[in-house]
mmCIF file of C-alpha atoms in Angstrom:
data_model
loop_
_atom_site.group_PDB
_atom_site.id
_atom_site.type_symbol
_atom_site.label_atom_id
_atom_site.label_comp_id
_atom_site.label_asym_id
_atom_site.label_seq_id
_atom_site.Cartn_x
_atom_site.Cartn_y
_atom_site.Cartn_z
ATOM 1 C CA MET A 1 93.871 41.930 -12.157
ATOM 2 C CA ALA A 2 92.221 45.077 -13.479
ATOM 3 C CA GLN A 3 94.609 47.673 -14.858
ATOM 4 C CA ILE A 4 94.767 51.136 -13.345
ATOM 5 C CA PRO A 5 93.580 53.632 -15.987
ATOM 6 C CA ARG A 6 96.115 56.085 -17.346
ATOM 7 C CA ARG A 7 93.731 58.975 -16.800
ATOM 8 C CA ASN A 8 90.770 60.009 -14.710
ATOM 9 C CA VAL A 9 90.575 63.457 -16.351
ATOM 10 C CA HIS A 10 89.674 63.603 -20.045
ATOM 11 C CA VAL A 11 89.309 66.706 -22.233
ATOM 12 C CA PHE A 12 87.577 66.671 -25.611
ATOM 13 C CA SER A 13 87.313 68.995 -28.570
ATOM 14 C CA SER A 14 83.780 70.205 -29.141
ATOM 15 C CA SER A 15 84.279 70.287 -32.916
ATOM 16 C CA ASN A 16 84.859 66.551 -33.416
ATOM 17 C CA GLY A 17 84.713 64.893 -29.987
ATOM 18 C CA ALA A 18 88.373 63.829 -30.114
ATOM 19 C CA GLU A 19 90.311 63.609 -26.868
ATOM 20 C CA VAL A 20 92.911 66.393 -26.826
ATOM 21 C CA GLY A 21 94.245 66.174 -23.288
ATOM 22 C CA GLY A 22 94.027 64.683 -19.846
ATOM 23 C CA PHE A 23 95.965 63.159 -16.952
ATOM 24 C CA PHE A 24 95.504 61.166 -13.747
ATOM 25 C CA GLN A 25 94.486 63.457 -10.903
ATOM 26 C CA HIS A 26 96.203 62.035 -7.821
ATOM 27 C CA GLY A 27 95.323 65.195 -5.934
ATOM 28 C CA GLY A 28 96.741 68.696 -5.690
ATOM 29 C CA VAL A 29 96.461 69.865 -9.311
ATOM 30 C CA ALA A 30 94.430 73.077 -9.398
ATOM 31 C CA ILE A 31 92.001 74.048 -12.136
ATOM 32 C CA SER A 32 94.183 77.010 -13.123
ATOM 33 C CA THR A 33 97.266 74.771 -13.329
ATOM 34 C CA PHE A 34 95.518 72.306 -15.629
ATOM 35 C CA ILE A 35 94.206 75.116 -17.843
ATOM 36 C CA GLY A 36 97.842 76.192 -18.246
ATOM 37 C CA TRP A 37 98.810 72.662 -19.264
ATOM 38 C CA ILE A 38 96.106 72.582 -21.946
ATOM 39 C CA ASN A 39 97.462 75.857 -23.334
ATOM 40 C CA GLN A 40 100.889 74.208 -23.591
ATOM 41 C CA VAL A 41 99.745 71.182 -25.588
ATOM 42 C CA CYS A 42 96.916 72.672 -27.652
ATOM 43 C CA TYR A 43 96.492 75.552 -30.069
ATOM 44 C CA ILE A 44 93.025 77.078 -29.613
ATOM 45 C CA PRO A 45 92.561 80.077 -31.940
ATOM 46 C CA VAL A 46 89.786 81.791 -29.936
ATOM 47 C CA GLU A 47 88.950 82.465 -26.300
ATOM 48 C CA TRP A 48 87.808 79.266 -24.644
ATOM 49 C CA ALA A 49 86.477 77.738 -21.460
ATOM 50 C CA LEU A 50 86.412 74.254 -19.957
ATOM 51 C CA TYR A 51 83.032 72.676 -19.205
ATOM 52 C CA PRO A 52 81.972 69.336 -17.776
ATOM 53 C CA CYS A 53 80.623 67.375 -20.720
ATOM 54 C CA GLN A 54 77.615 65.105 -20.866
ATOM 55 C CA PHE A 55 78.293 61.503 -19.951
ATOM 56 C CA ASP A 56 77.136 60.122 -23.289
ATOM 57 C CA ASN A 57 78.259 63.016 -25.514
ATOM 58 C CA ASN A 58 81.871 64.268 -25.520
ATOM 59 C CA ARG A 59 80.925 67.425 -27.447
ATOM 60 C CA ALA A 60 77.952 68.599 -25.356
ATOM 61 C CA VAL A 61 78.065 70.793 -22.251
ATOM 62 C CA GLY A 62 76.920 69.122 -19.041
ATOM 63 C CA GLY A 63 77.505 71.885 -16.497
ATOM 64 C CA ALA A 64 78.825 75.371 -15.806
ATOM 65 C CA ALA A 65 82.247 76.457 -17.057
ATOM 66 C CA LEU A 66 85.165 76.044 -14.677
ATOM 67 C CA ASP A 67 86.814 79.161 -13.278
ATOM 68 C CA SER A 68 90.085 79.316 -15.221
ATOM 69 C CA ILE A 69 91.921 81.106 -12.386
ATOM 70 C CA SER A 70 90.585 78.938 -9.576
ATOM 71 C CA ALA A 71 93.057 77.428 -7.104
ATOM 72 C CA ASN A 72 90.538 74.697 -6.269
ATOM 73 C CA GLU A 73 91.534 71.140 -7.099
ATOM 74 C CA LEU A 74 90.340 69.924 -10.500
ATOM 75 C CA PRO A 75 87.780 67.131 -9.979
ATOM 76 C CA PRO A 76 88.331 63.947 -12.006
ATOM 77 C CA GLY A 77 85.881 63.746 -14.874
ATOM 78 C CA ARG A 78 85.182 64.420 -18.525
ATOM 79 C CA TYR A 79 85.402 67.945 -19.944
ATOM 80 C CA VAL A 80 84.842 69.699 -23.245
ATOM 81 C CA ILE A 81 86.375 72.880 -24.700
ATOM 82 C CA ARG A 82 83.929 75.500 -25.956
ATOM 83 C CA THR A 83 83.655 79.283 -26.138
ATOM 84 C CA PRO A 84 82.807 81.096 -22.879
ATOM 85 C CA SER A 85 79.229 81.553 -21.686
ATOM 86 C CA PRO A 86 76.501 82.625 -22.217
ATOM 87 C CA GLU A 87 76.461 80.733 -25.531
ATOM 88 C CA PRO A 88 79.189 78.066 -25.462
ATOM 89 C CA ALA A 89 79.824 77.368 -29.122
ATOM 90 C CA GLN A 90 81.964 74.652 -30.673
ATOM 91 C CA ILE A 91 85.706 75.282 -31.136
ATOM 92 C CA ALA A 92 88.302 73.561 -33.293
ATOM 93 C CA VAL A 93 91.207 72.444 -31.081
ATOM 94 C CA TYR A 94 94.605 71.613 -32.578
ATOM 95 C CA LEU A 95 97.409 69.703 -30.898
ATOM 96 C CA THR A 96 100.806 71.386 -31.039
ATOM 97 C CA THR A 97 103.635 69.692 -32.940
ATOM 98 C CA ASP A 98 105.908 69.715 -29.873
ATOM 99 C CA VAL A 99 107.025 66.327 -28.550
ATOM 100 C CA PRO A 100 109.047 65.467 -25.421
ATOM 101 C CA ARG A 101 112.786 65.115 -25.929
ATOM 102 C CA THR A 102 114.273 61.630 -25.987
ATOM 103 C CA ARG A 103 116.636 61.046 -23.075
ATOM 104 C CA ALA A 104 119.328 58.413 -22.572
ATOM 105 C CA TYR A 105 118.294 55.488 -20.361
ATOM 106 C CA SER A 106 121.686 54.285 -19.183
ATOM 107 C CA VAL A 107 123.969 55.843 -16.587
ATOM 108 C CA ASN A 108 127.421 56.633 -17.978
ATOM 109 C CA TYR A 109 130.008 55.229 -15.581
ATOM 110 C CA THR A 110 132.951 56.240 -17.818
ATOM 111 C CA CYS A 111 132.941 59.831 -16.578
ATOM 112 C CA THR A 112 135.102 62.733 -17.720
ATOM 113 C CA PRO A 113 136.731 64.860 -14.977
ATOM 114 C CA GLN A 114 133.921 67.409 -15.362
ATOM 115 C CA GLU A 115 131.269 64.737 -14.882
ATOM 116 C CA THR A 116 133.078 63.317 -11.843
ATOM 117 C CA ASN A 117 133.149 66.811 -10.350
ATOM 118 C CA PHE A 118 129.412 67.123 -11.025
ATOM 119 C CA VAL A 119 128.683 63.921 -9.114
ATOM 120 C CA THR A 120 130.946 64.879 -6.198
ATOM 121 C CA ARG A 121 129.403 68.313 -5.779
ATOM 122 C CA VAL A 122 125.811 67.070 -6.084
ATOM 123 C CA ARG A 123 126.460 64.416 -3.441
ATOM 124 C CA ALA A 124 128.058 66.917 -1.079
ATOM 125 C CA ARG A 125 125.153 69.344 -1.400
ATOM 126 C CA ASP A 126 122.181 66.976 -1.250
ATOM 127 C CA SER A 127 123.149 63.863 0.804
ATOM 128 C CA ARG A 128 119.727 62.362 0.158
ATOM 129 C CA CYS A 129 117.268 61.414 -2.548
ATOM 130 C CA CYS A 130 115.672 64.765 -3.274
ATOM 131 C CA ILE A 131 112.427 63.104 -4.372
ATOM 132 C CA THR A 132 111.778 60.508 -1.652
ATOM 133 C CA GLY A 133 113.831 62.172 1.091
ATOM 134 C CA ASP A 134 115.780 58.964 1.835
ATOM 135 C CA LEU A 135 119.114 59.852 3.435
ATOM 136 C CA VAL A 136 122.515 58.558 2.358
ATOM 137 C CA ALA A 137 123.905 56.430 5.193
ATOM 138 C CA GLY A 138 127.590 56.638 6.016
ATOM 139 C CA GLU A 139 128.794 57.890 2.635
ATOM 140 C CA ASP A 140 127.367 54.741 0.979
ATOM 141 C CA TYR A 141 125.841 56.003 -2.268
ATOM 142 C CA THR A 142 124.730 52.576 -3.513
ATOM 143 C CA GLY A 143 121.342 53.103 -5.164
ATOM 144 C CA PHE A 144 121.799 56.891 -5.395
ATOM 145 C CA GLU A 145 122.602 58.699 -8.643
ATOM 146 C CA ALA A 146 123.319 62.283 -9.674
ATOM 147 C CA ALA A 147 120.641 63.230 -12.192
ATOM 148 C CA HIS A 148 120.859 65.961 -14.829
ATOM 149 C CA ILE A 149 117.717 68.040 -15.267
ATOM 150 C CA PHE A 150 118.484 68.932 -18.885
ATOM 151 C CA PRO A 151 119.890 65.928 -20.810
ATOM 152 C CA LEU A 152 123.526 65.934 -21.933
ATOM 153 C CA SER A 153 122.386 64.420 -25.228
ATOM 154 C CA GLU A 154 120.614 67.646 -26.258
ATOM 155 C CA THR A 155 123.602 70.002 -26.330
ATOM 156 C CA ASP A 156 122.437 71.654 -29.555
ATOM 157 C CA ILE A 157 119.066 72.579 -28.037
ATOM 158 C CA TRP A 158 120.785 73.778 -24.833
ATOM 159 C CA ASN A 159 122.965 76.084 -26.916
ATOM 160 C CA GLU A 160 120.110 77.193 -29.165
ATOM 161 C CA LEU A 161 118.005 78.188 -26.140
ATOM 162 C CA ASN A 162 121.077 79.770 -24.490
ATOM 163 C CA TYR A 163 120.291 77.990 -21.234
ATOM 164 C CA LYS A 164 123.774 78.614 -19.920
ATOM 165 C CA ARG A 165 122.503 82.105 -19.024
ATOM 166 C CA PHE A 166 120.667 80.488 -16.108
ATOM 167 C CA ILE A 167 123.886 79.058 -14.663
ATOM 168 C CA GLU A 168 125.609 81.274 -12.078
ATOM 169 C CA ASP A 169 127.994 78.578 -10.896
ATOM 170 C CA ASP A 170 131.497 80.067 -10.615
ATOM 171 C CA GLN A 171 133.031 76.619 -10.114
ATOM 172 C CA ILE A 172 132.193 75.405 -13.606
ATOM 173 C CA GLN A 173 134.363 75.917 -16.673
ATOM 174 C CA PRO A 174 132.871 77.910 -19.566
ATOM 175 C CA GLY A 175 131.368 75.484 -22.056
ATOM 176 C CA PHE A 176 130.621 72.871 -19.382
ATOM 177 C CA GLU A 177 127.552 74.534 -17.854
ATOM 178 C CA LEU A 178 125.518 71.361 -18.454
ATOM 179 C CA ASN A 179 127.508 69.817 -15.596
ATOM 180 C CA SER A 180 126.731 72.582 -13.108
ATOM 181 C CA VAL A 181 125.106 71.571 -9.827
ATOM 182 C CA GLN A 182 122.406 74.107 -10.682
ATOM 183 C CA GLN A 183 121.034 71.651 -13.181
ATOM 184 C CA GLY A 184 121.410 68.435 -11.211
ATOM 185 C CA PHE A 185 120.315 66.733 -8.003
ATOM 186 C CA LEU A 186 120.752 63.454 -6.131
ATOM 187 C CA CYS A 187 118.045 60.798 -6.232
ATOM 188 C CA SER A 188 117.557 57.062 -6.016
ATOM 189 C CA SER A 189 118.138 55.027 -9.164
ATOM 190 C CA THR A 190 114.405 54.291 -9.510
ATOM 191 C CA GLU A 191 113.407 57.949 -9.247
ATOM 192 C CA HIS A 192 116.234 58.827 -11.661
ATOM 193 C CA ARG A 193 114.740 56.517 -14.293
ATOM 194 C CA MET A 194 111.290 57.989 -13.736
ATOM 195 C CA PHE A 195 112.619 61.550 -13.908
ATOM 196 C CA ASP A 196 114.413 60.782 -17.194
ATOM 197 C CA ASP A 197 111.224 59.171 -18.517
ATOM 198 C CA TYR A 198 109.241 62.313 -17.581
ATOM 199 C CA SER A 199 107.155 60.309 -15.116
ATOM 200 C CA ILE A 200 108.323 62.597 -12.284
ATOM 201 C CA GLY A 201 108.544 66.347 -12.654
ATOM 202 C CA VAL A 202 109.068 69.358 -10.431
ATOM 203 C CA ASN A 203 106.889 72.389 -11.088
ATOM 204 C CA PRO A 204 108.878 75.418 -9.831
ATOM 205 C CA ASP A 205 105.796 77.622 -10.121
ATOM 206 C CA VAL A 206 103.747 75.680 -7.547
ATOM 207 C CA ARG A 207 105.225 75.609 -4.074
ATOM 208 C CA ALA A 208 103.573 72.327 -3.106
ATOM 209 C CA TYR A 209 105.476 70.534 -5.871
ATOM 210 C CA LEU A 210 108.935 71.711 -4.859
ATOM 211 C CA VAL A 211 110.125 68.429 -3.438
ATOM 212 C CA ILE A 212 113.707 69.314 -4.328
ATOM 213 C CA TRP A 213 113.685 72.990 -3.506
ATOM 214 C CA ASP A 214 113.743 72.730 0.276
ATOM 215 C CA ILE A 215 116.938 70.669 0.599
ATOM 216 C CA HIS A 216 119.546 73.283 -0.322
ATOM 217 C CA HIS A 217 122.295 73.967 2.185
ATOM 218 C CA ASP A 218 123.955 76.554 -0.041
ATOM 219 C CA ASP A 219 122.404 80.020 0.255
ATOM 220 C CA SER A 220 124.201 81.358 -2.809
ATOM 221 C CA SER A 221 122.455 81.358 -6.177
ATOM 222 C CA ALA A 222 125.344 79.322 -7.582
ATOM 223 C CA GLY A 223 124.305 76.337 -5.452
ATOM 224 C CA GLN A 224 120.577 76.408 -6.135
ATOM 225 C CA LEU A 225 118.715 74.554 -8.830
ATOM 226 C CA SER A 226 117.670 76.659 -11.780
ATOM 227 C CA SER A 227 113.900 77.171 -11.795
ATOM 228 C CA ALA A 228 114.028 77.877 -15.538
ATOM 229 C CA ILE A 229 115.638 74.507 -16.293
ATOM 230 C CA LEU A 230 113.247 72.699 -13.936
ATOM 231 C CA ARG A 231 110.397 74.407 -15.778
ATOM 232 C CA ASP A 232 111.773 73.151 -19.094
ATOM 233 C CA HIS A 233 111.819 69.558 -17.790
ATOM 234 C CA PHE A 234 108.314 69.895 -16.361
ATOM 235 C CA ARG A 235 107.076 71.008 -19.773
ATOM 236 C CA GLN A 236 108.431 67.752 -21.239
ATOM 237 C CA CYS A 237 106.392 65.888 -18.609
ATOM 238 C CA VAL A 238 103.259 67.752 -19.675
ATOM 239 C CA LEU A 239 103.912 66.937 -23.327
ATOM 240 C CA ARG A 240 104.424 63.275 -22.444
ATOM 241 C CA HIS A 241 101.398 62.727 -20.239
ATOM 242 C CA VAL A 242 98.814 65.463 -20.902
ATOM 243 C CA LYS A 243 98.846 65.913 -24.677
ATOM 244 C CA GLY A 244 96.350 64.131 -26.911
ATOM 245 C CA ALA A 245 94.624 60.863 -26.138
ATOM 246 C CA GLY A 246 97.560 59.444 -24.189
ATOM 247 C CA GLU A 247 100.500 57.195 -24.883
ATOM 248 C CA SER A 248 98.392 54.167 -25.778
ATOM 249 C CA ASN A 249 97.668 55.743 -29.178
ATOM 250 C CA GLU A 250 101.302 56.278 -30.148
ATOM 251 C CA PRO A 251 102.189 54.486 -33.428
ATOM 252 C CA GLN A 252 105.162 52.709 -31.844
ATOM 253 C CA ARG A 253 105.387 51.436 -28.284
ATOM 254 C CA ARG A 254 107.745 53.182 -25.908
ATOM 255 C CA PHE A 255 111.152 51.935 -24.835
ATOM 256 C CA ASP A 256 111.042 48.952 -22.459
ATOM 257 C CA PRO A 257 114.538 48.194 -21.078
ATOM 258 C CA ASP A 258 113.534 44.746 -19.797
ATOM 259 C CA ILE A 259 112.719 43.747 -23.381
ATOM 260 C CA ASP A 260 114.810 46.002 -25.606
ATOM 261 C CA LEU A 261 118.076 45.587 -23.692
ATOM 262 C CA HIS A 262 117.665 41.842 -23.215
ATOM 263 C CA ALA A 263 120.378 39.657 -24.744
ATOM 264 C CA GLY A 264 119.946 39.466 -28.501
ATOM 265 C CA ASN A 265 117.343 42.221 -28.732
ATOM 266 C CA PHE A 266 119.748 45.101 -29.347
ATOM 267 C CA ASN A 267 119.919 44.580 -33.098
ATOM 268 C CA LEU A 268 119.321 47.218 -35.769
ATOM 269 C CA THR A 269 119.054 44.724 -38.639
ATOM 270 C CA THR A 270 116.369 42.266 -37.510
ATOM 271 C CA GLY A 271 113.355 44.558 -37.641
ATOM 272 C CA SER A 272 113.251 44.793 -33.846
ATOM 273 C CA TRP A 273 112.161 47.859 -31.855
ATOM 274 C CA TRP A 274 115.635 49.384 -32.328
ATOM 275 C CA SER A 275 115.224 49.539 -36.115
ATOM 276 C CA GLY A 276 112.129 51.751 -35.784
ATOM 277 C CA SER A 277 112.071 55.543 -35.523
ATOM 278 C CA GLU A 278 111.801 55.591 -31.715
ATOM 279 C CA GLY A 279 114.629 53.068 -31.368
ATOM 280 C CA LYS A 280 116.901 55.142 -33.580
ATOM 281 C CA ARG A 281 116.149 58.290 -31.550
ATOM 282 C CA ARG A 282 116.935 56.379 -28.363
ATOM 283 C CA LEU A 283 120.263 55.166 -29.745
ATOM 284 C CA GLU A 284 121.196 58.687 -30.886
ATOM 285 C CA ALA A 285 120.427 60.018 -27.402
ATOM 286 C CA GLU A 286 122.612 57.350 -25.774
ATOM 287 C CA LEU A 287 125.562 58.116 -28.068
ATOM 288 C CA ALA A 288 125.180 61.895 -27.767
ATOM 289 C CA GLY A 289 125.055 61.713 -23.966
ATOM 290 C CA ARG A 290 128.226 59.650 -23.785
ATOM 291 C CA LEU A 291 130.106 61.795 -26.292
ATOM 292 C CA TRP A 292 129.043 65.100 -24.746
ATOM 293 C CA GLY A 293 132.192 65.571 -22.665
ATOM 294 C CA ALA A 294 134.512 64.920 -25.602
ATOM 295 C CA VAL A 295 132.569 67.311 -27.847
ATOM 296 C CA ALA A 296 132.555 70.060 -25.197
ATOM 297 C CA THR A 297 136.313 69.655 -24.681
ATOM 298 C CA GLN A 298 136.966 69.841 -28.424
ATOM 299 C CA ASN A 299 134.820 72.969 -28.724
ATOM 300 C CA GLN A 300 136.771 74.566 -25.888
ATOM 301 C CA ILE A 301 140.074 73.760 -27.624
ATOM 302 C CA CYS A 302 138.792 75.297 -30.878
ATOM 303 C CA GLU A 303 137.747 78.486 -29.077
ATOM 304 C CA VAL A 304 141.182 78.826 -27.466
ATOM 305 C CA GLU A 305 142.900 78.308 -30.821
ATOM 306 C CA GLN A 306 140.732 80.988 -32.427
ATOM 307 C CA LEU A 307 141.637 83.451 -29.681
ATOM 308 C CA HIS A 308 145.346 82.946 -30.413
ATOM 309 C CA GLN A 309 145.034 83.351 -34.169
#
C-alpha cells in the first residue's frame, strides 16, 4: 500500500535549493498563516516573498508572488523564497535553532492532591473530549484523560518564561499554577497522545481552529484556557512539523512506544534507542513530570521557611 506523503506543501531556499519548510495542507490554512509559520522556523535577513517554483528547479520562480496577508487558502505545491518583485533575487535562508520540547508519554496515575484536584476540575468543566466532541456518558471517564497544555516536566522553562502570569485561577495554590484548569482540558486518550506529540494543536489566533474554545461553561477568566499557553503549544507543533525538510531527515528516529516500551527494550546499556540522545531526553521528561509535584511542594516549604527567618 502506498504511503501517504508527509507534506503536500514544500518550501525551498533560493540560495541552495534546500527544503526549509512545509506541511500537509488538509484545508483551512491561509497564505498569511503559513507565512507566519515560516517566520517562526526560519531566519531570513532581508525582506522576502513566497513564489511558486518551477517544477524541475527548486530555486527558480514559476509564478507570481503570493500575497503575504491573504486570507485565501494556501494551495498545495512547491514554493521558493526570494526577494519581492519586480526582480526576485536569491536569498539565503537559515533554520532557527529552536526545537520542540520533549514531553512525557505516560500518564501518571500516582497523583498528588494538587494533580487529583486538576483532574476533578477539568472533568467537571468539560464533560467531553474537547477535540472530538465525544461526550462522557454517565460519569464514566474510561478513555478520557485530563491533558496539560504546558508539560509538567518543563518547570524550569515555565518559571523562566513567567507563564504563571497568565493564570488567574483563584482556586490554585501559589507555586502550583501548572495544575490550573486554565492550562488543561479533557480529551480522549488517543487525542491526548497526539496533543503531547504535537500532532494536534490549537491556534488561538484563528477562530476556525478553536476546537476547545467553545466548550467553556465558566464565564470567568479563571475558568478559561489561557490563549498564551495554547499559543506556546501550537508553536511547538509548528517546530515539529513545519521546520526544515521534515522528520524523516532527523538523525535519530522518534519515540515509538510499541517498540521502545516493549518488554526488554527499556534498557540504557544495550545500545538501544533509550541509550541515544533522544531516548535520554525522553527519560528525563518522564522523571521530571512525575517528580514535579514533590519539587513544587518542597519549593513551597522553602519559601515559607524563608518568610519566617
